[in-house]
Amino acid sequence: MIRGPLRWTFGSQNLASSFGQKGLMIPSVQTGSPRTSRSRRLLLQYLRKSSSLSATAYSRTVQLPRPDGKLSPAFGKLWLRDNCQCSKCIHPDTKQRMVQSFSIPRDIDIVDAVVYQEQAINVEWSDGHVSCYPFSFLNRRMRNIPPRNPAKLGDIQWRPFETCTPGQEQYPTVSYSAVMANDKAVLEWLENIYRWGFCFVKDTPVDPQATEALLNRIAFIRTTHYGGFWDFTADLAFKDTAYTNEFLGAHTDNTYFTDPARLQLFHLLSHENGDGGASLLVDGFRAAKILAEENPGHAKTLRRLRQPAHASGNENHCITPQQHYPVFDRHIGMPLLFQIRWNNYDRSIKWDWSVDEQYEWYEAARHFDEILRRPDMEIWTQLEPGTALIFDNFRMLHGRSAFTGKRRMCGGYINNDDFLSRYRLLKFGREHVLNNLGNVKHSAPNPFFYI
């Protein structure tokens, strides 16, 4: 049994004679403990058996000491750093990820590790961060999944769409009075949302009841753990970053739902004694297309490797989807990409992947994140009372700048199925829609081509 702190340092060792490998990170004990040589032998024995790790993966992994003096299975260093559970990396109230995953250096390394009281291990990283991993946390995740054979994936195809660019003179807009008066204007509104990804509604009465009536012109408002129609300020009533005044990077909502809401509407009712809070939109389809052009392999990785998500800020909720989903989701009946799921705040801890897959996903996600942050991708607008913004949450990523003062916002969600039902019926008429039930042809006359 280990009585005191056990300190390990990490450095490159030349193991060419044993493995034909250089640069493997080997922990070595600094305390003069009689377990030193035994622990090193155990490590070498384990590595000789680790045929599931590729040559590249050796330099990307580390085995951590356990209280019994043995070594854990190999953990990916990047995965370990990204999943630090300290209060700087995971918000203590919202339980959302705060570390900017894609700013972590690709070659992140461990400088030092200390076992304390047989309960946890403190790790000092090469980027200066210090993490504490309880053994209870590590034990649940001590799995090393062999790489799977990648599924054969063809080139990504997109459903038809058009994209706006930052700074253009006018964005898709309709008037509140027209939408409330006739279904022809509702169709124009929904066409704008489907075609461009978002639409402003000008001259909306600065009143929550009027805004709620606007949403009801499409379909009933979806009720979630946030309630139905929202009327809120940044008071952390729900423990989610949206209920703060902090900067919010581009993301999609509801990645923790099996069926995320399709539409989301915001209407700024008031902003007193402060400024900031500009709204950000990024076209996820355009970003995915750029990614596929710049690196097709990265785009395929974000289609192939699925990620977990959760909403656990409030004590009476721990919401996760029925299954894990990829960042780029493709329609099964028609092989078209139809949904982006991207929310680093709500991304959970993935267990079932090899170290090679970890680095493959992080590299692809880092590239996608960089594209999303390019100035020519970011559409910034300042919402004002009287103009509502609605957007396609399956396509458009949204965020906001930090703000001061008190802002009052209202809005709500609408389900995917209800949005498409209303859109297809207005566009084609009920008889034509019913006559094409089950149709998966890639054809504009097919109502179900619009996904």
PDB file of C-alpha atoms in Angstrom, residues 132-312:
ATOM      1  CA  CYS A 132      -7.094  16.253 -10.610  1.00  0.00           C
ATOM      2  CA  TYR A 133      -8.566  12.909 -11.702  1.00  0.00           C
ATOM      3  CA  PRO A 134     -10.305  10.852  -8.991  1.00  0.00           C
ATOM      4  CA  PHE A 135      -9.574   7.166  -9.425  1.00  0.00           C
ATOM      5  CA  SER A 136     -13.315   6.595  -9.407  1.00  0.00           C
ATOM      6  CA  PHE A 137     -13.467   8.734 -12.590  1.00  0.00           C
ATOM      7  CA  LEU A 138     -10.540   6.953 -14.252  1.00  0.00           C
ATOM      8  CA  ASN A 139     -11.639   3.440 -13.296  1.00  0.00           C
ATOM      9  CA  ARG A 140     -14.950   3.835 -15.124  1.00  0.00           C
ATOM     10  CA  ARG A 141     -13.126   4.777 -18.295  1.00  0.00           C
ATOM     11  CA  MET A 142     -10.174   2.413 -18.337  1.00  0.00           C
ATOM     12  CA  ARG A 143     -11.023   0.988 -21.714  1.00  0.00           C
ATOM     13  CA  ASN A 144      -8.912   0.845 -24.810  1.00  0.00           C
ATOM     14  CA  ILE A 145     -11.143   0.125 -27.808  1.00  0.00           C
ATOM     15  CA  PRO A 146      -9.356  -1.246 -30.875  1.00  0.00           C
ATOM     16  CA  PRO A 147      -9.822   0.889 -34.002  1.00  0.00           C
ATOM     17  CA  ARG A 148     -12.825  -0.135 -36.044  1.00  0.00           C
ATOM     18  CA  ASN A 149     -12.715  -0.463 -39.787  1.00  0.00           C
ATOM     19  CA  PRO A 150     -14.070   2.842 -41.111  1.00  0.00           C
ATOM     20  CA  ALA A 151     -17.424   2.522 -42.824  1.00  0.00           C
ATOM     21  CA  LYS A 152     -17.306   3.150 -46.536  1.00  0.00           C
ATOM     22  CA  LEU A 153     -18.607   6.664 -46.929  1.00  0.00           C
ATOM     23  CA  GLY A 154     -19.058   8.415 -50.213  1.00  0.00           C
ATOM     24  CA  ASP A 155     -18.696  12.114 -50.786  1.00  0.00           C
ATOM     25  CA  ILE A 156     -20.987  14.286 -48.676  1.00  0.00           C
ATOM     26  CA  GLN A 157     -24.061  15.613 -50.422  1.00  0.00           C
ATOM     27  CA  TRP A 158     -26.131  18.495 -49.114  1.00  0.00           C
ATOM     28  CA  ARG A 159     -29.784  19.298 -49.352  1.00  0.00           C
ATOM     29  CA  PRO A 160     -30.322  22.420 -51.502  1.00  0.00           C
ATOM     30  CA  PHE A 161     -29.543  25.657 -49.653  1.00  0.00           C
ATOM     31  CA  GLU A 162     -28.309  29.191 -50.170  1.00  0.00           C
ATOM     32  CA  THR A 163     -26.138  31.168 -47.814  1.00  0.00           C
ATOM     33  CA  CYS A 164     -25.858  34.767 -46.666  1.00  0.00           C
ATOM     34  CA  THR A 165     -22.548  36.523 -46.114  1.00  0.00           C
ATOM     35  CA  PRO A 166     -21.546  38.912 -43.330  1.00  0.00           C
ATOM     36  CA  GLY A 167     -22.247  42.572 -43.966  1.00  0.00           C
ATOM     37  CA  GLN A 168     -24.619  42.191 -46.869  1.00  0.00           C
ATOM     38  CA  GLU A 169     -27.113  45.033 -47.212  1.00  0.00           C
ATOM     39  CA  GLN A 170     -30.229  43.053 -46.398  1.00  0.00           C
ATOM     40  CA  TYR A 171     -30.966  39.711 -44.809  1.00  0.00           C
ATOM     41  CA  PRO A 172     -34.123  37.609 -45.290  1.00  0.00           C
ATOM     42  CA  THR A 173     -36.977  39.541 -43.700  1.00  0.00           C
ATOM     43  CA  VAL A 174     -40.779  39.421 -43.500  1.00  0.00           C
ATOM     44  CA  SER A 175     -43.287  41.631 -41.706  1.00  0.00           C
ATOM     45  CA  TYR A 176     -45.195  40.606 -38.610  1.00  0.00           C
ATOM     46  CA  SER A 177     -48.497  41.970 -39.916  1.00  0.00           C
ATOM     47  CA  ALA A 178     -48.274  40.008 -43.165  1.00  0.00           C
ATOM     48  CA  VAL A 179     -47.405  36.745 -41.422  1.00  0.00           C
ATOM     49  CA  MET A 180     -50.274  37.159 -38.999  1.00  0.00           C
ATOM     50  CA  ALA A 181     -52.721  38.029 -41.795  1.00  0.00           C
ATOM     51  CA  ASN A 182     -52.346  35.260 -44.371  1.00  0.00           C
ATOM     52  CA  ASP A 183     -50.758  31.870 -45.034  1.00  0.00           C
ATOM     53  CA  LYS A 184     -49.055  33.079 -48.221  1.00  0.00           C
ATOM     54  CA  ALA A 185     -46.799  35.253 -46.056  1.00  0.00           C
ATOM     55  CA  VAL A 186     -46.251  32.324 -43.680  1.00  0.00           C
ATOM     56  CA  LEU A 187     -45.001  30.261 -46.635  1.00  0.00           C
ATOM     57  CA  GLU A 188     -42.652  33.083 -47.644  1.00  0.00           C
ATOM     58  CA  TRP A 189     -41.395  33.152 -44.055  1.00  0.00           C
ATOM     59  CA  LEU A 190     -40.808  29.387 -43.965  1.00  0.00           C
ATOM     60  CA  GLU A 191     -39.176  29.457 -47.423  1.00  0.00           C
ATOM     61  CA  ASN A 192     -36.694  32.015 -46.137  1.00  0.00           C
ATOM     62  CA  ILE A 193     -35.896  29.883 -43.107  1.00  0.00           C
ATOM     63  CA  TYR A 194     -35.473  26.711 -45.170  1.00  0.00           C
ATOM     64  CA  ARG A 195     -33.538  28.348 -48.004  1.00  0.00           C
ATOM     65  CA  TRP A 196     -31.286  30.786 -46.103  1.00  0.00           C
ATOM     66  CA  GLY A 197     -31.308  29.269 -42.611  1.00  0.00           C
ATOM     67  CA  PHE A 198     -32.821  32.266 -40.829  1.00  0.00           C
ATOM     68  CA  CYS A 199     -35.230  35.169 -41.171  1.00  0.00           C
ATOM     69  CA  PHE A 200     -36.004  38.413 -39.332  1.00  0.00           C
ATOM     70  CA  VAL A 201     -39.580  39.442 -38.564  1.00  0.00           C
ATOM     71  CA  LYS A 202     -39.803  43.233 -38.522  1.00  0.00           C
ATOM     72  CA  ASP A 203     -42.441  45.327 -36.695  1.00  0.00           C
ATOM     73  CA  THR A 204     -43.091  42.598 -34.142  1.00  0.00           C
ATOM     74  CA  PRO A 205     -44.965  44.134 -31.205  1.00  0.00           C
ATOM     75  CA  VAL A 206     -42.707  44.436 -28.165  1.00  0.00           C
ATOM     76  CA  ASP A 207     -44.892  42.110 -26.198  1.00  0.00           C
ATOM     77  CA  PRO A 208     -44.408  38.441 -25.219  1.00  0.00           C
ATOM     78  CA  GLN A 209     -48.007  37.490 -26.074  1.00  0.00           C
ATOM     79  CA  ALA A 210     -47.635  38.883 -29.596  1.00  0.00           C
ATOM     80  CA  THR A 211     -44.338  37.048 -30.049  1.00  0.00           C
ATOM     81  CA  GLU A 212     -45.895  33.801 -28.841  1.00  0.00           C
ATOM     82  CA  ALA A 213     -48.726  34.274 -31.341  1.00  0.00           C
ATOM     83  CA  LEU A 214     -46.121  34.692 -34.080  1.00  0.00           C
ATOM     84  CA  LEU A 215     -44.560  31.311 -33.296  1.00  0.00           C
ATOM     85  CA  ASN A 216     -47.981  29.702 -33.178  1.00  0.00           C
ATOM     86  CA  ARG A 217     -48.468  30.685 -36.834  1.00  0.00           C
ATOM     87  CA  ILE A 218     -46.058  27.856 -37.629  1.00  0.00           C
ATOM     88  CA  ALA A 219     -46.990  25.228 -35.039  1.00  0.00           C
ATOM     89  CA  PHE A 220     -47.333  24.664 -31.316  1.00  0.00           C
ATOM     90  CA  ILE A 221     -44.360  25.666 -29.209  1.00  0.00           C
ATOM     91  CA  ARG A 222     -42.228  22.832 -27.975  1.00  0.00           C
ATOM     92  CA  THR A 223     -42.019  22.403 -24.219  1.00  0.00           C
ATOM     93  CA  THR A 224     -38.646  21.344 -22.801  1.00  0.00           C
ATOM     94  CA  HIS A 225     -37.007  21.452 -19.372  1.00  0.00           C
ATOM     95  CA  TYR A 226     -36.724  25.222 -20.006  1.00  0.00           C
ATOM     96  CA  GLY A 227     -40.515  25.425 -20.207  1.00  0.00           C
ATOM     97  CA  GLY A 228     -42.631  26.317 -23.242  1.00  0.00           C
ATOM     98  CA  PHE A 229     -42.559  29.920 -24.366  1.00  0.00           C
ATOM     99  CA  TRP A 230     -39.635  31.713 -22.693  1.00  0.00           C
ATOM    100  CA  ASP A 231     -39.609  35.136 -21.081  1.00  0.00           C
ATOM    101  CA  PHE A 232     -36.294  35.403 -19.276  1.00  0.00           C
ATOM    102  CA  THR A 233     -33.315  37.417 -18.081  1.00  0.00           C
ATOM    103  CA  ALA A 234     -29.744  36.319 -17.345  1.00  0.00           C
ATOM    104  CA  ASP A 235     -30.503  35.090 -13.832  1.00  0.00           C
ATOM    105  CA  LEU A 236     -29.295  31.457 -14.033  1.00  0.00           C
ATOM    106  CA  ALA A 237     -32.848  30.322 -13.227  1.00  0.00           C
ATOM    107  CA  PHE A 238     -31.844  27.422 -15.454  1.00  0.00           C
ATOM    108  CA  LYS A 239     -28.235  26.459 -15.002  1.00  0.00           C
ATOM    109  CA  ASP A 240     -27.171  26.911 -18.586  1.00  0.00           C
ATOM    110  CA  THR A 241     -24.703  29.354 -20.122  1.00  0.00           C
ATOM    111  CA  ALA A 242     -27.552  30.922 -22.108  1.00  0.00           C
ATOM    112  CA  TYR A 243     -28.885  32.249 -18.788  1.00  0.00           C
ATOM    113  CA  THR A 244     -25.709  34.239 -18.076  1.00  0.00           C
ATOM    114  CA  ASN A 245     -24.292  37.419 -19.599  1.00  0.00           C
ATOM    115  CA  GLU A 246     -21.132  35.645 -20.778  1.00  0.00           C
ATOM    116  CA  PHE A 247     -19.885  35.281 -24.353  1.00  0.00           C
ATOM    117  CA  LEU A 248     -21.444  32.316 -26.158  1.00  0.00           C
ATOM    118  CA  GLY A 249     -19.550  30.759 -29.046  1.00  0.00           C
ATOM    119  CA  ALA A 250     -21.305  29.442 -32.138  1.00  0.00           C
ATOM    120  CA  HIS A 251     -23.303  26.303 -31.340  1.00  0.00           C
ATOM    121  CA  THR A 252     -26.517  24.458 -32.047  1.00  0.00           C
ATOM    122  CA  ASP A 253     -29.043  23.828 -29.292  1.00  0.00           C
ATOM    123  CA  ASN A 254     -30.437  20.553 -27.970  1.00  0.00           C
ATOM    124  CA  THR A 255     -27.574  18.224 -28.936  1.00  0.00           C
ATOM    125  CA  TYR A 256     -28.584  16.346 -25.769  1.00  0.00           C
ATOM    126  CA  PHE A 257     -32.021  15.558 -27.221  1.00  0.00           C
ATOM    127  CA  THR A 258     -32.710  12.576 -29.460  1.00  0.00           C
ATOM    128  CA  ASP A 259     -34.869  14.959 -31.513  1.00  0.00           C
ATOM    129  CA  PRO A 260     -33.479  18.511 -31.208  1.00  0.00           C
ATOM    130  CA  ALA A 261     -35.836  21.394 -31.870  1.00  0.00           C
ATOM    131  CA  ARG A 262     -35.678  22.548 -35.484  1.00  0.00           C
ATOM    132  CA  LEU A 263     -36.608  26.219 -35.133  1.00  0.00           C
ATOM    133  CA  GLN A 264     -35.595  28.720 -32.490  1.00  0.00           C
ATOM    134  CA  LEU A 265     -36.877  32.286 -32.126  1.00  0.00           C
ATOM    135  CA  PHE A 266     -35.496  35.177 -30.079  1.00  0.00           C
ATOM    136  CA  HIS A 267     -37.085  38.568 -29.525  1.00  0.00           C
ATOM    137  CA  LEU A 268     -35.287  41.190 -27.452  1.00  0.00           C
ATOM    138  CA  LEU A 269     -37.897  42.982 -25.358  1.00  0.00           C
ATOM    139  CA  SER A 270     -35.585  45.367 -23.509  1.00  0.00           C
ATOM    140  CA  HIS A 271     -31.939  46.059 -22.650  1.00  0.00           C
ATOM    141  CA  GLU A 272     -31.404  48.483 -19.765  1.00  0.00           C
ATOM    142  CA  ASN A 273     -28.279  50.066 -18.234  1.00  0.00           C
ATOM    143  CA  GLY A 274     -25.777  48.270 -20.409  1.00  0.00           C
ATOM    144  CA  ASP A 275     -24.630  47.297 -23.861  1.00  0.00           C
ATOM    145  CA  GLY A 276     -23.262  44.371 -25.866  1.00  0.00           C
ATOM    146  CA  GLY A 277     -25.156  41.147 -26.499  1.00  0.00           C
ATOM    147  CA  ALA A 278     -24.778  41.174 -30.287  1.00  0.00           C
ATOM    148  CA  SER A 279     -26.204  38.040 -31.922  1.00  0.00           C
ATOM    149  CA  LEU A 280     -23.985  35.676 -33.902  1.00  0.00           C
ATOM    150  CA  LEU A 281     -25.068  33.366 -36.732  1.00  0.00           C
ATOM    151  CA  VAL A 282     -22.818  30.956 -38.636  1.00  0.00           C
ATOM    152  CA  ASP A 283     -24.044  28.813 -41.527  1.00  0.00           C
ATOM    153  CA  GLY A 284     -23.113  25.266 -40.528  1.00  0.00           C
ATOM    154  CA  PHE A 285     -23.848  23.874 -43.995  1.00  0.00           C
ATOM    155  CA  ARG A 286     -21.498  26.372 -45.607  1.00  0.00           C
ATOM    156  CA  ALA A 287     -18.829  25.555 -43.002  1.00  0.00           C
ATOM    157  CA  ALA A 288     -19.265  21.809 -43.590  1.00  0.00           C
ATOM    158  CA  LYS A 289     -18.914  22.325 -47.334  1.00  0.00           C
ATOM    159  CA  ILE A 290     -15.701  24.297 -46.853  1.00  0.00           C
ATOM    160  CA  LEU A 291     -14.375  21.558 -44.566  1.00  0.00           C
ATOM    161  CA  ALA A 292     -15.149  18.890 -47.186  1.00  0.00           C
ATOM    162  CA  GLU A 293     -13.346  20.930 -49.838  1.00  0.00           C
ATOM    163  CA  GLU A 294     -10.291  21.603 -47.682  1.00  0.00           C
ATOM    164  CA  ASN A 295     -10.006  18.132 -46.181  1.00  0.00           C
ATOM    165  CA  PRO A 296     -12.512  15.439 -47.236  1.00  0.00           C
ATOM    166  CA  GLY A 297     -11.126  13.075 -44.599  1.00  0.00           C
ATOM    167  CA  HIS A 298     -11.987  15.495 -41.814  1.00  0.00           C
ATOM    168  CA  ALA A 299     -15.546  15.818 -43.094  1.00  0.00           C
ATOM    169  CA  LYS A 300     -15.933  12.037 -43.183  1.00  0.00           C
ATOM    170  CA  THR A 301     -14.601  11.765 -39.636  1.00  0.00           C
ATOM    171  CA  LEU A 302     -17.264  14.157 -38.348  1.00  0.00           C
ATOM    172  CA  ARG A 303     -19.876  12.006 -40.091  1.00  0.00           C
ATOM    173  CA  ARG A 304     -18.511   8.710 -38.821  1.00  0.00           C
ATOM    174  CA  LEU A 305     -17.514   9.196 -35.176  1.00  0.00           C
ATOM    175  CA  ARG A 306     -20.456   9.842 -32.876  1.00  0.00           C
ATOM    176  CA  GLN A 307     -20.338  12.022 -29.769  1.00  0.00           C
ATOM    177  CA  PRO A 308     -22.380  11.962 -26.534  1.00  0.00           C
ATOM    178  CA  ALA A 309     -24.053  15.058 -25.077  1.00  0.00           C
ATOM    179  CA  HIS A 310     -25.891  15.958 -21.877  1.00  0.00           C
ATOM    180  CA  ALA A 311     -27.853  18.638 -20.029  1.00  0.00           C
ATOM    181  CA  SER A 312     -27.254  18.239 -16.292  1.00  0.00           C
TER     182      SER A 312
END
